[in-house]
Amino acid sequence: MRISTFFYTIGQGFRNIIRNKWFSLASIATIGACLFLFGLFYAIITNFQHIVKTAEEGVSVTVFFDEGVSDTRIAEIGDMIAKRVEVADVKFVSADEAWESFKEDYLGEYSDGFTENPLADSAHYEIYLNDVSLQPALVTYLESIDDIRRINKSEITATTLSGVNALIAYVSIGIIGILFAVSIFLISNTVTIGISVRKEEINIMKYIGATDFFVRSPFVIEGMLIGLIGSLVPLGLIYFIYNNVIVYVTERFSMLSQLLSFLPVETIFNTLAPVSVIMGVGIGFLGSIATVRKHLRV
Amino acid sequence: MTEKDRKRRRGKKQADLGNEIITLENVSKAYATGAPALNGVSLHINKGEFVFIVGDSGSGKSTLIKLLLRELTPTSGYINVMGYDLVKIKHRKIPKFRRNLGIVFQDFRLLKDRNVYDNVAFAQRIIQVSNKEIKRNVPSILSMVGLAGKYKAKPKQLSGGEQQRVALARALINKPTILLADEPTGNLDPKNSWEIMKLLEQINENGTTVLVVTHNREIVNSMQKRVVTMKKGIVVSDEEKGGYIDEN
């Protein structure tokens, strides 16, 4: 292909958009709406997963020992636990540390009356998990170890979090799939309308001796440009809305700020921006090429 | 024509067919409904000829043009145009074949949103002529058809005769071997009709084979060219320096 033909084709793609500005606007709006919803879901889902992940990291299993267990045995148990695949981190809390923490949290100045450590047998391990769904397996293992008196676990939190995580994943895949199908259908419809409007022009091209490639290219370029613009507009909107919503939520519901930790917009856009652009251009490409192919047998 | 004859003819190279540029042998075309549009038509046209195809509505003229453009394929028979076997030609080779044809329609078929210059340049862009050459060729062909001063005008700003001249310029700019004109004067007044026919005659004198489908009795009778008359899908008459044959 000559360079002049290449630029002519690109130019025709732009001209097609301007010539059929209402159809083009409708397509851009449709793709834009789909990708806006996609971006919105993505931002919500990613943040929710981030919140869940943060909460998961806080979920721990606590192990207390029988009375009189030696420090050597405690260290040995610690090594055994640390080697398990379920375990992300093990933290030893001595009886003194446990008492200090308790005093700080609950007693404050009233702790002065205690001369001895009432929590003398409360040395323990705090075990943090790689994945909360692995908690039952670890608990079964811990129960089989001698010299362990008690295991504290948060069963409800662990199952709830892993259940919510799976639900979010399924729902998001479903929604994204539906949006993708709707977008392809809509752009295909728009290109069909565009082609039927230009049916005569296509016929003239074919009579003069245009190849299928020459006739198709401007329409495909048009579809891809519509997809590109349709992806950039919602990205801009989401960028603006996201920052404002986070500021609003953080200021308005300050008591939730410890529970909810939002991701910065840059982190969201690292993935969202390229995925949206590829999806927009891809939808435009697929929708237009499939539709144009049907109308070229002159 | 037997299958053996057909195979023998297909095997011949264009050079062996001498001057013949369009060959139809026993061509029939039937549509799904109704009587056959063409019924065993044979026609031989030489390079550089000027031929009128005449006949009433339903005589098969339009089907014949569509077959020569390879818009349709025949139900049976053999068609060869410029060495291309139009029965067997592959889809991807059709554009290359059509680039050697110039086509003019009764309704002009210009791109309404583009000006005269762009309409004519369009035919050159399709065959990937460089911008530099397009800028040289288009004004030259527009001055040949008498529209040098109107290159910026849009089709709707032109008269019917001027629009047909633009269509002619577009058909001629790629220097076609054959010019097919389907009712080129059908939408024109007598003065413009004559001007278009003079242009076609001039193009023919420059060596292009011209095939004109028309209803215009006066023009056919005056120009004294070869006239092929069709009726109900068959060729009823084929005369050198012929005239328009009345229905009765």
XYZ file of C-alpha atoms in Angstrom:
546
model
C 0.000 0.000 0.000
C 1.278 3.445 -0.909
C 1.807 5.924 1.933
C -0.605 8.339 0.255
C -3.255 5.574 0.112
C -2.663 4.794 3.787
C -3.218 8.408 4.808
C -6.158 8.676 2.417
C -7.768 5.679 4.169
C -7.194 7.171 7.620
C -8.569 10.485 6.377
C -11.642 8.744 4.991
C -12.184 7.100 8.381
C -12.263 10.558 10.003
C -14.462 11.922 7.220
C -16.898 9.033 7.684
C -17.255 9.976 11.344
C -17.883 13.629 10.531
C -20.160 12.830 7.581
C -22.350 10.632 9.771
C -21.865 12.636 12.918
C -25.162 11.643 14.535
C -24.602 7.922 14.034
C -21.011 8.350 15.150
C -22.078 10.261 18.252
C -24.620 7.562 19.053
C -21.929 4.878 18.742
C -19.446 6.851 20.812
C -22.115 7.398 23.456
C -22.991 3.691 23.480
C -19.433 2.460 23.749
C -18.688 5.268 26.177
C -21.626 4.245 28.384
C -20.565 0.586 28.342
C -16.947 1.376 29.098
C -17.997 3.912 31.740
C -19.985 1.181 33.482
C -17.071 -1.180 33.017
C -14.688 1.371 34.523
C -17.078 2.059 37.377
C -17.430 -1.646 38.173
C -13.718 -2.116 37.823
C -12.979 0.740 40.228
C -15.550 -0.503 42.743
C -14.475 -4.141 42.457
C -10.776 -3.333 42.673
C -11.347 -1.175 45.732
C -13.577 -3.793 47.328
C -10.967 -6.444 46.707
C -8.386 -4.135 48.177
C -10.542 -3.624 51.265
C -11.186 -7.379 51.527
C -7.481 -8.055 51.115
C -6.640 -5.551 53.836
C -9.246 -7.147 56.089
C -7.913 -10.617 55.243
C -4.442 -9.565 56.229
C -5.872 -8.599 59.614
C -7.479 -11.996 60.165
C -5.316 -14.101 62.404
C -5.314 -17.347 64.336
C -4.052 -17.089 67.916
C -2.378 -20.019 69.651
C -1.951 -20.265 73.460
C 0.241 -22.843 75.252
C -0.219 -25.232 78.162
C 1.046 -24.032 81.551
C 4.757 -24.481 82.126
C 5.769 -25.112 78.500
C 9.421 -24.216 78.075
C 10.620 -21.358 75.884
C 12.513 -23.891 73.739
C 9.312 -25.823 73.041
C 7.465 -22.574 72.236
C 10.208 -21.632 69.758
C 10.007 -25.138 68.256
C 6.229 -24.815 67.782
C 6.813 -21.388 66.202
C 9.199 -22.926 63.641
C 6.697 -25.694 62.829
C 3.924 -23.153 62.234
C 6.129 -20.847 60.140
C 6.918 -23.708 57.741
C 3.232 -24.219 56.827
C 2.123 -23.066 53.326
C -1.035 -21.452 54.727
C 1.014 -19.100 56.898
C 2.063 -15.637 55.736
C 3.530 -14.456 59.016
C 3.930 -15.606 62.651
C 4.326 -13.135 65.442
C 5.254 -14.111 69.011
C 3.635 -12.091 71.782
C 5.128 -12.698 75.242
C 3.020 -12.594 78.416
C 4.475 -9.181 79.311
C 3.744 -7.771 75.893
C 0.183 -9.105 76.082
C -0.316 -7.426 79.494
C 1.156 -4.124 78.250
C -1.163 -4.157 75.276
C -4.196 -5.014 77.470
C -3.352 -2.226 79.930
C -3.004 0.273 77.134
C -6.266 -0.724 75.460
C -8.552 -1.191 78.479
C -7.093 -0.050 81.831
C -5.009 3.032 81.294
C -4.174 4.701 84.636
C -6.176 2.085 86.596
C -3.495 -0.525 85.932
C -1.279 0.860 88.674
C -2.915 -1.418 91.268
C -1.534 -4.566 89.643
C 1.846 -5.639 90.962
C 2.057 -8.946 89.083
C 1.172 -9.857 85.541
C -2.340 -11.373 85.722
C -1.857 -12.715 82.183
C 1.189 -14.793 83.118
C 0.130 -17.702 80.887
C -0.977 -15.607 77.935
C 2.135 -15.812 75.768
C 0.919 -16.688 72.279
C 1.546 -16.737 68.543
C -0.476 -14.511 66.196
C -0.583 -16.347 62.874
C -1.433 -14.401 59.696
C -2.691 -16.360 56.692
C -1.888 -16.251 52.987
C -5.518 -16.925 52.183
C -8.384 -16.985 54.657
C -9.925 -20.025 52.969
C -6.935 -22.087 54.215
C -7.787 -21.379 57.860
C -9.644 -24.693 58.597
C -6.683 -26.761 57.329
C -4.252 -24.834 59.534
C -6.521 -25.127 62.588
C -6.736 -28.927 62.123
C -2.945 -29.046 62.010
C -2.562 -26.848 65.087
C -4.988 -29.048 67.045
C -2.697 -32.030 66.411
C 0.307 -30.323 68.065
C 1.010 -31.151 71.738
C 1.390 -28.369 74.332
C -1.189 -26.136 72.649
C -3.930 -25.156 75.098
C -6.272 -23.051 73.014
C -6.732 -21.879 69.446
C -8.659 -18.670 68.827
C -9.976 -18.281 65.273
C -12.481 -16.021 63.530
C -14.489 -18.598 61.573
C -17.289 -16.292 60.424
C -15.008 -13.555 59.139
C -12.829 -15.986 57.240
C -15.640 -17.794 55.411
C -17.554 -14.573 54.797
C -14.575 -12.822 53.274
C -13.644 -15.686 50.977
C -17.316 -16.059 49.966
C -17.678 -12.339 49.187
C -14.452 -12.432 47.206
C -15.687 -15.271 44.999
C -19.086 -13.612 44.543
C -17.476 -10.356 43.441
C -15.296 -12.203 40.934
C -18.290 -14.059 39.381
C -20.525 -10.981 39.287
C -17.814 -8.834 37.726
C -17.008 -11.411 35.034
C -20.725 -11.717 34.262
C -21.312 -7.970 34.048
C -18.218 -7.347 31.939
C -19.216 -10.175 29.588
C -22.719 -8.769 29.122
C -21.396 -5.238 28.539
C -18.928 -6.531 25.985
C -21.643 -8.395 24.050
C -23.990 -5.391 24.159
C -21.231 -3.101 22.871
C -20.378 -5.400 19.948
C -24.056 -5.655 19.048
C -24.557 -1.896 19.202
C -21.504 -0.930 17.161
C -22.380 -3.580 14.608
C -25.830 -1.990 14.349
C -24.323 1.466 13.951
C -21.904 0.347 11.255
C -24.775 -1.462 9.491
C -26.762 1.777 9.462
C -23.666 3.661 8.281
C -23.108 1.174 5.490
C -26.728 1.164 4.373
C -26.548 4.968 4.194
C -23.425 4.611 2.037
C -24.508 1.541 0.092
C -24.516 3.496 -3.159
C -21.031 4.829 -2.500
C -19.758 1.308 -1.845
C -21.352 0.129 -5.101
C -19.661 2.945 -7.023
C -16.320 2.037 -5.457
C -16.745 -1.575 -6.471
C -17.778 -0.692 -10.041
C -14.682 1.431 -10.424
C -12.482 -1.441 -9.296
C -11.878 -0.895 -5.581
C -10.620 -3.958 -3.751
C -12.516 -5.249 -0.728
C -9.626 -4.027 1.416
C -9.831 -0.501 0.012
C -13.592 -0.337 0.617
C -13.460 -1.908 4.064
C -10.556 0.028 5.491
C -12.232 3.422 6.047
C -15.173 1.724 7.780
C -12.868 -0.306 9.990
C -10.791 2.792 10.781
C -14.056 4.593 11.548
C -15.112 1.806 13.933
C -11.742 1.814 15.658
C -11.750 5.615 16.020
C -15.268 5.515 17.457
C -14.050 2.848 19.878
C -11.003 4.910 20.813
C -12.992 8.088 21.465
C -15.669 6.014 23.195
C -13.024 4.718 25.598
C -11.207 8.004 26.272
C -14.318 9.958 27.247
C -15.398 7.622 30.095
C -11.787 7.335 31.276
C -11.668 11.115 31.691
C -15.023 11.083 33.481
C -14.014 8.277 35.821
C -10.736 10.019 36.641
C -12.623 13.143 37.635
C -15.457 11.374 39.475
C -13.198 8.891 41.292
C -11.044 11.537 42.946
C -14.080 13.576 43.980
C -15.969 10.583 45.369
C -12.981 9.503 47.471
C -12.542 12.995 48.884
C -16.295 13.191 49.599
C -16.494 9.754 51.287
C -13.349 10.342 53.338
C -14.537 13.744 54.553
C -18.184 12.851 55.068
C -17.745 9.434 56.655
C -14.485 9.924 58.537
C -15.340 7.142 60.992
C -15.212 4.665 58.114
C -11.800 5.804 56.980
C -10.066 3.249 59.208
C -12.195 0.433 57.807
C -12.157 1.556 54.175
C -8.845 2.130 52.485
C -9.203 3.354 48.881
C -6.685 2.785 46.155
C -5.169 5.881 44.520
C -6.590 6.717 41.074
C -3.189 6.063 39.449
C -3.260 2.445 40.647
C -6.748 1.966 39.184
C -5.740 3.615 35.885
C -2.574 1.534 35.478
C -4.841 -1.331 34.449
C -8.125 0.385 33.609
C -6.734 2.822 31.007
C -5.006 0.301 28.708
C -7.791 -2.283 29.143
C -10.509 0.287 28.319
C -8.659 1.582 25.256
C -7.970 -1.947 23.986
C -11.599 -2.910 24.614
C -12.941 0.213 22.888
C -10.704 -0.130 19.835
C -11.261 -3.914 19.813
C -15.042 -3.556 19.967
C -14.875 -0.994 17.143
C -12.652 -3.255 15.066
C -14.665 -6.442 15.576
C -18.048 -4.765 15.192
C -17.100 -2.940 12.000
C -15.095 -5.642 10.228
C -17.779 -8.279 10.737
C -20.470 -5.913 9.508
C -18.540 -4.553 6.521
C -17.642 -8.063 5.380
C -21.329 -8.868 4.951
C -21.976 -5.948 2.593
C -19.179 -6.192 0.068
C -20.184 -8.848 -2.428
C -21.133 -6.616 -5.341
C -21.637 -24.588 -29.317
C -20.452 -27.906 -27.909
C -18.500 -28.236 -24.679
C -15.490 -29.226 -26.777
C -15.693 -26.014 -28.811
C -16.049 -24.011 -25.653
C -12.966 -25.588 -24.096
C -11.014 -24.985 -27.300
C -11.984 -21.320 -27.347
C -11.188 -20.874 -23.649
C -7.782 -22.350 -24.289
C -6.955 -19.737 -26.875
C -4.969 -16.761 -25.754
C -6.377 -13.311 -26.301
C -3.859 -12.699 -29.067
C -5.240 -15.682 -30.957
C -8.725 -14.221 -30.845
C -7.362 -11.418 -32.978
C -9.083 -8.152 -32.483
C -11.940 -9.527 -30.420
C -12.287 -7.855 -27.019
C -15.755 -8.982 -25.917
C -16.982 -12.496 -26.557
C -20.304 -13.967 -25.518
C -21.083 -17.523 -26.590
C -24.561 -18.929 -26.108
C -25.040 -16.971 -22.855
C -28.222 -17.456 -20.867
C -29.235 -15.882 -17.601
C -32.276 -16.952 -15.655
C -33.451 -15.426 -12.395
C -35.221 -17.382 -9.702
C -38.592 -16.103 -10.854
C -39.923 -15.318 -14.310
C -38.694 -15.908 -17.852
C -34.936 -15.982 -18.623
C -33.462 -12.485 -18.996
C -30.984 -13.701 -21.637
C -31.497 -16.752 -23.782
C -28.559 -18.107 -25.776
C -26.975 -14.752 -26.675
C -23.785 -14.771 -28.753
C -21.969 -11.520 -29.454
C -18.483 -10.637 -30.672
C -17.109 -7.122 -30.383
C -13.722 -6.039 -31.680
C -11.235 -3.578 -30.236
C -12.030 0.008 -31.116
C -15.649 -0.627 -32.117
C -18.564 1.657 -31.254
C -21.670 -0.448 -30.614
C -25.206 0.510 -29.659
C -27.252 -2.078 -27.741
C -30.917 -1.242 -28.188
C -34.178 -2.839 -27.194
C -37.300 -2.246 -25.161
C -37.625 -2.663 -21.421
C -37.245 -6.326 -20.490
C -35.216 -7.108 -23.604
C -32.169 -8.099 -21.497
C -29.926 -5.044 -22.093
C -29.367 -4.345 -18.408
C -28.665 -7.997 -17.685
C -26.119 -7.972 -20.508
C -24.330 -4.938 -18.995
C -24.349 -6.563 -15.545
C -22.823 -9.712 -17.011
C -20.095 -7.677 -18.736
C -19.346 -5.905 -15.427
C -19.259 -9.279 -13.702
C -21.950 -8.072 -11.368
C -23.831 -11.226 -12.399
C -22.675 -14.620 -13.617
C -24.468 -16.394 -16.462
C -26.608 -19.457 -15.851
C -24.868 -21.013 -18.851
C -22.531 -20.007 -21.666
C -19.133 -18.383 -21.951
C -18.132 -14.729 -21.504
C -14.662 -13.356 -22.150
C -13.846 -9.665 -21.766
C -10.296 -8.429 -22.391
C -8.978 -11.935 -21.873
C -10.778 -12.448 -18.553
C -13.035 -15.508 -18.423
C -15.914 -13.944 -16.477
C -17.443 -17.318 -15.628
C -14.350 -18.577 -13.868
C -12.740 -15.366 -12.655
C -11.830 -15.393 -8.947
C -13.526 -12.845 -6.682
C -10.219 -11.215 -5.742
C -9.379 -10.603 -9.424
C -12.616 -8.776 -10.205
C -11.338 -5.317 -9.058
C -8.334 -5.585 -11.383
C -10.629 -6.574 -14.252
C -12.989 -3.656 -13.607
C -10.136 -1.168 -13.617
C -9.888 -1.680 -17.349
C -13.542 -0.779 -17.781
C -15.025 2.682 -17.733
C -18.644 2.751 -16.629
C -21.257 5.441 -17.061
C -24.781 5.144 -15.698
C -28.048 6.885 -16.513
C -28.255 8.277 -12.961
C -24.553 9.372 -12.992
C -23.793 7.738 -9.610
C -21.520 10.485 -8.374
C -20.464 10.800 -4.733
C -22.795 13.577 -3.631
C -20.711 14.794 -0.708
C -17.566 15.294 -2.790
C -16.792 17.936 -5.351
C -16.083 17.363 -9.037
C -12.334 17.098 -8.524
C -12.666 14.516 -5.716
C -15.199 12.464 -7.670
C -12.777 12.113 -10.557
C -9.688 11.735 -8.363
C -11.504 8.952 -6.501
C -11.081 6.595 -9.470
C -7.337 7.217 -9.416
C -7.018 6.767 -5.666
C -8.586 3.341 -5.994
C -5.785 2.208 -8.272
C -3.258 3.879 -5.961
C -2.035 6.602 -8.269
C 0.234 9.074 -6.435
C -1.152 12.455 -5.362
C 1.286 14.178 -7.691
C -0.039 12.319 -10.722
C -3.653 12.805 -9.622
C -3.060 16.566 -9.486
C -1.780 16.424 -13.056
C -4.362 14.011 -14.515
C -7.636 15.331 -13.064
C -7.486 18.902 -14.465
C -6.493 17.496 -17.833
C -9.461 15.100 -18.068
C -11.845 17.765 -16.711
C -10.800 20.159 -19.440
C -11.347 17.392 -22.011
C -14.991 17.040 -20.924
C -15.386 20.827 -20.682
C -15.569 21.178 -16.912
C -12.178 22.719 -16.112
C -13.787 25.686 -14.365
C -16.136 23.666 -12.185
C -13.795 21.387 -10.292
C -14.887 22.752 -6.905
C -18.624 22.317 -7.520
C -20.642 19.634 -5.771
C -22.792 17.355 -7.992
C -26.056 18.990 -6.908
C -24.740 22.352 -8.153
C -24.363 20.943 -11.681
C -26.887 20.336 -14.470
C -27.654 16.772 -15.585
C -25.400 17.152 -18.609
C -22.538 18.411 -16.458
C -22.980 15.580 -13.977
C -22.792 13.071 -16.817
C -19.577 14.740 -17.997
C -18.122 14.276 -14.499
C -19.146 10.613 -14.642
C -17.474 10.352 -18.050
C -14.309 11.998 -16.749
C -14.263 9.527 -13.857
C -14.774 6.629 -16.255
C -11.987 7.814 -18.560
C -9.280 8.961 -16.180
C -7.814 5.485 -15.768
C -7.635 5.099 -19.575
C -10.013 2.134 -19.838
C -9.885 -0.318 -22.724
C -13.679 -0.495 -22.850
C -16.281 2.113 -21.964
C -19.726 0.788 -20.998
C -22.461 3.392 -20.995
C -25.851 2.330 -19.656
C -28.480 4.806 -20.920
C -26.026 7.731 -20.645
C -28.532 10.175 -22.125
C -31.594 8.806 -20.347
C -31.840 11.782 -17.976
C -30.637 14.474 -20.375
C -32.270 16.937 -22.743
C -31.537 16.588 -26.506
C -28.767 19.216 -26.524
C -26.880 17.633 -23.638
C -27.541 14.166 -25.059
C -25.829 15.104 -28.290
C -22.885 16.638 -26.483
C -22.388 13.473 -24.466
C -22.636 11.332 -27.589
C -20.041 13.511 -29.337
C -17.739 13.017 -26.393
C -18.270 9.254 -26.582
C -17.488 9.322 -30.298
C -14.319 11.312 -29.610
C -13.275 8.803 -26.943
C -13.889 5.986 -29.421
C -11.764 7.733 -32.044
C -8.930 7.725 -29.527
C -9.031 3.925 -29.503
C -11.411 3.009 -26.652
C -14.061 0.403 -27.406
C -17.454 1.956 -26.609
C -20.653 0.061 -25.827
C -23.759 2.189 -25.393
C -27.088 0.857 -24.183
C -29.755 3.322 -25.177
C -33.401 3.995 -25.995
C -32.569 7.152 -27.933
C -33.847 6.414 -31.428
C -32.736 9.732 -32.946
C -29.149 9.345 -31.788
C -28.912 5.700 -32.904
C -30.330 6.467 -36.328
C -28.111 9.515 -36.833
C -24.771 8.125 -35.752
C -24.664 5.181 -38.179
C -22.777 2.823 -35.891
C -23.092 -0.889 -35.303
C -26.463 -1.621 -33.669
C -27.304 -4.789 -31.770
C -31.035 -5.104 -31.167
C -32.362 -7.278 -28.355
C -35.837 -8.549 -27.699
C -37.024 -10.833 -24.906
C -33.511 -11.963 -24.081
C -32.237 -12.743 -27.560
C -30.323 -10.803 -30.212
C -32.768 -10.213 -33.049
C -30.522 -8.080 -35.194
C -26.860 -7.089 -35.417
C -26.073 -4.583 -38.145
C -23.069 -2.479 -39.112
C -24.241 1.120 -39.571
C -27.656 0.016 -38.384
C -30.676 1.864 -37.128
C -33.244 1.632 -34.376
C -35.672 -1.147 -35.306
C -39.292 -0.393 -34.500
C -41.140 -2.792 -32.267
C -43.671 -3.439 -35.009
